[in-house]
């Protein structure tokens, strides 16, 4: 399960038996892992948007500026300002190409 809300201290929680439901797992215990994020520092590449009031204000300003840009497309987690798992990110990129870029180049 993923969370980008500021109130939740971790960004992701895994309960490993759910990865392999076909296997028999002990019923009286489990393994849980929580992933904690941190703000990107100098030289870091930010991976996830952090859903804060300040972040929402910044993305609103970017979206307003982006309306005046032609031929510029924002994608991925940071471009969408949303958590996207890898499948969603790839599907989003393919849809962007199909719907926004392919019309410029015609069908092949």
PDB file of C-alpha atoms in Angstrom:
ATOM      1  CA  UNK A   1       0.000   0.000   0.000  1.00  0.00           C
ATOM      2  CA  UNK A   2       1.279   3.457  -0.884  1.00  0.00           C
ATOM      3  CA  UNK A   3       0.633   6.770   0.811  1.00  0.00           C
ATOM      4  CA  UNK A   4       1.744  10.283  -0.080  1.00  0.00           C
ATOM      5  CA  UNK A   5      -0.208  12.061   2.654  1.00  0.00           C
ATOM      6  CA  UNK A   6       1.842  14.200   5.001  1.00  0.00           C
ATOM      7  CA  UNK A   7       0.043  12.743   8.054  1.00  0.00           C
ATOM      8  CA  UNK A   8       1.293   9.199   7.327  1.00  0.00           C
ATOM      9  CA  UNK A   9       4.956   8.893   8.389  1.00  0.00           C
ATOM     10  CA  UNK A  10       5.829   6.201   5.812  1.00  0.00           C
ATOM     11  CA  UNK A  11       5.382   6.174   2.042  1.00  0.00           C
ATOM     12  CA  UNK A  12       4.842   2.474   1.536  1.00  0.00           C
ATOM     13  CA  UNK A  13       4.003  -0.564   3.616  1.00  0.00           C
ATOM     14  CA  UNK A  14       4.488  -4.180   2.537  1.00  0.00           C
ATOM     15  CA  UNK A  15       3.160  -7.351   4.090  1.00  0.00           C
ATOM     16  CA  UNK A  16       5.210 -10.002   2.352  1.00  0.00           C
ATOM     17  CA  UNK A  17       2.728 -12.916   2.454  1.00  0.00           C
ATOM     18  CA  UNK A  18       0.562 -10.903   0.025  1.00  0.00           C
ATOM     19  CA  UNK A  19       3.295 -11.157  -2.631  1.00  0.00           C
ATOM     20  CA  UNK A  20       2.793 -14.923  -2.789  1.00  0.00           C
ATOM     21  CA  UNK A  21      -0.762 -15.761  -1.741  1.00  0.00           C
ATOM     22  CA  UNK A  22      -0.394 -19.183  -3.384  1.00  0.00           C
ATOM     23  CA  UNK A  23       2.092 -20.207  -0.690  1.00  0.00           C
ATOM     24  CA  UNK A  24       1.238 -21.354   2.799  1.00  0.00           C
ATOM     25  CA  UNK A  25       2.196 -18.744   5.397  1.00  0.00           C
ATOM     26  CA  UNK A  26       2.053 -18.964   9.186  1.00  0.00           C
ATOM     27  CA  UNK A  27      -1.269 -17.626  10.470  1.00  0.00           C
ATOM     28  CA  UNK A  28       0.115 -16.483  13.828  1.00  0.00           C
ATOM     29  CA  UNK A  29       2.824 -14.131  12.502  1.00  0.00           C
ATOM     30  CA  UNK A  30       3.781 -12.062   9.484  1.00  0.00           C
ATOM     31  CA  UNK A  31       6.481  -9.787   8.110  1.00  0.00           C
ATOM     32  CA  UNK A  32       5.739  -6.100   7.555  1.00  0.00           C
ATOM     33  CA  UNK A  33       8.128  -3.491   6.160  1.00  0.00           C
ATOM     34  CA  UNK A  34       7.533   0.253   6.080  1.00  0.00           C
ATOM     35  CA  UNK A  35       9.450   2.523   3.722  1.00  0.00           C
ATOM     36  CA  UNK A  36      10.203   6.015   4.960  1.00  0.00           C
ATOM     37  CA  UNK A  37      10.913   8.886   2.646  1.00  0.00           C
ATOM     38  CA  UNK A  38      13.020  11.959   3.128  1.00  0.00           C
ATOM     39  CA  UNK A  39      13.231  15.231   1.311  1.00  0.00           C
ATOM     40  CA  UNK A  40      15.649  15.212  -1.594  1.00  0.00           C
ATOM     41  CA  UNK A  41      18.863  17.026  -0.824  1.00  0.00           C
ATOM     42  CA  UNK A  42      21.502  18.557  -3.076  1.00  0.00           C
ATOM     43  CA  UNK A  43      22.503  16.042  -5.727  1.00  0.00           C
ATOM     44  CA  UNK A  44      19.486  13.786  -5.038  1.00  0.00           C
ATOM     45  CA  UNK A  45      16.845  12.997  -7.618  1.00  0.00           C
ATOM     46  CA  UNK A  46      13.324  13.370  -6.181  1.00  0.00           C
ATOM     47  CA  UNK A  47      11.279  10.217  -6.773  1.00  0.00           C
ATOM     48  CA  UNK A  48       7.906  11.024  -5.265  1.00  0.00           C
ATOM     49  CA  UNK A  49       5.815  14.135  -4.899  1.00  0.00           C
ATOM     50  CA  UNK A  50       5.164  14.971  -1.254  1.00  0.00           C
ATOM     51  CA  UNK A  51       1.552  16.013  -0.764  1.00  0.00           C
ATOM     52  CA  UNK A  52       1.924  19.174   1.328  1.00  0.00           C
ATOM     53  CA  UNK A  53       0.182  22.545   1.147  1.00  0.00           C
ATOM     54  CA  UNK A  54       3.437  24.117  -0.031  1.00  0.00           C
ATOM     55  CA  UNK A  55       3.899  21.431  -2.696  1.00  0.00           C
ATOM     56  CA  UNK A  56       0.328  21.831  -3.952  1.00  0.00           C
ATOM     57  CA  UNK A  57       0.854  25.604  -4.223  1.00  0.00           C
ATOM     58  CA  UNK A  58       4.045  25.094  -6.237  1.00  0.00           C
ATOM     59  CA  UNK A  59       2.423  22.598  -8.601  1.00  0.00           C
ATOM     60  CA  UNK A  60      -0.542  24.958  -9.107  1.00  0.00           C
ATOM     61  CA  UNK A  61       1.886  27.697 -10.191  1.00  0.00           C
ATOM     62  CA  UNK A  62       3.683  25.289 -12.552  1.00  0.00           C
ATOM     63  CA  UNK A  63       0.382  24.173 -14.089  1.00  0.00           C
ATOM     64  CA  UNK A  64      -0.642  27.782 -14.650  1.00  0.00           C
ATOM     65  CA  UNK A  65       2.673  28.527 -16.385  1.00  0.00           C
ATOM     66  CA  UNK A  66       2.456  25.292 -18.403  1.00  0.00           C
ATOM     67  CA  UNK A  67      -0.843  26.356 -19.999  1.00  0.00           C
ATOM     68  CA  UNK A  68       1.118  28.903 -22.061  1.00  0.00           C
ATOM     69  CA  UNK A  69       3.731  26.413 -23.271  1.00  0.00           C
ATOM     70  CA  UNK A  70       3.357  24.628 -26.592  1.00  0.00           C
ATOM     71  CA  UNK A  71       5.048  21.316 -27.250  1.00  0.00           C
ATOM     72  CA  UNK A  72       6.001  20.786 -23.608  1.00  0.00           C
ATOM     73  CA  UNK A  73       4.552  17.762 -21.840  1.00  0.00           C
ATOM     74  CA  UNK A  74       4.857  16.920 -18.175  1.00  0.00           C
ATOM     75  CA  UNK A  75       4.790  13.283 -17.177  1.00  0.00           C
ATOM     76  CA  UNK A  76       5.771  10.764 -14.592  1.00  0.00           C
ATOM     77  CA  UNK A  77       5.227  11.024 -10.866  1.00  0.00           C
ATOM     78  CA  UNK A  78       6.471  14.559 -10.553  1.00  0.00           C
ATOM     79  CA  UNK A  79       4.787  15.786 -13.734  1.00  0.00           C
ATOM     80  CA  UNK A  80       1.439  14.367 -12.640  1.00  0.00           C
ATOM     81  CA  UNK A  81       2.074  15.307  -8.988  1.00  0.00           C
ATOM     82  CA  UNK A  82       0.731  11.906  -8.013  1.00  0.00           C
ATOM     83  CA  UNK A  83       2.069   8.564  -6.908  1.00  0.00           C
ATOM     84  CA  UNK A  84       2.217   6.236  -9.903  1.00  0.00           C
ATOM     85  CA  UNK A  85       3.372   2.668  -9.592  1.00  0.00           C
ATOM     86  CA  UNK A  86       5.595   1.499 -12.432  1.00  0.00           C
ATOM     87  CA  UNK A  87       2.726  -0.023 -14.412  1.00  0.00           C
ATOM     88  CA  UNK A  88       0.760   3.220 -14.142  1.00  0.00           C
ATOM     89  CA  UNK A  89       3.800   5.325 -15.094  1.00  0.00           C
ATOM     90  CA  UNK A  90       4.466   3.255 -18.216  1.00  0.00           C
ATOM     91  CA  UNK A  91       0.785   3.273 -19.223  1.00  0.00           C
ATOM     92  CA  UNK A  92       0.681   7.041 -18.724  1.00  0.00           C
ATOM     93  CA  UNK A  93       3.782   7.534 -20.901  1.00  0.00           C
ATOM     94  CA  UNK A  94       2.365   5.325 -23.661  1.00  0.00           C
ATOM     95  CA  UNK A  95      -0.948   7.206 -23.558  1.00  0.00           C
ATOM     96  CA  UNK A  96       0.912  10.525 -23.786  1.00  0.00           C
ATOM     97  CA  UNK A  97       2.765   9.332 -26.883  1.00  0.00           C
ATOM     98  CA  UNK A  98      -0.391   7.895 -28.476  1.00  0.00           C
ATOM     99  CA  UNK A  99      -2.655  10.860 -27.718  1.00  0.00           C
ATOM    100  CA  UNK A 100      -0.366  13.880 -27.784  1.00  0.00           C
ATOM    101  CA  UNK A 101       2.784  13.075 -29.760  1.00  0.00           C
ATOM    102  CA  UNK A 102       1.737  10.568 -32.410  1.00  0.00           C
ATOM    103  CA  UNK A 103      -0.667  13.013 -34.120  1.00  0.00           C
ATOM    104  CA  UNK A 104       2.352  15.232 -34.913  1.00  0.00           C
ATOM    105  CA  UNK A 105       4.207  12.395 -36.640  1.00  0.00           C
ATOM    106  CA  UNK A 106       1.333  10.490 -38.231  1.00  0.00           C
ATOM    107  CA  UNK A 107       0.694   6.774 -38.025  1.00  0.00           C
ATOM    108  CA  UNK A 108       3.505   4.384 -38.882  1.00  0.00           C
TER     109      UNK A 108
END
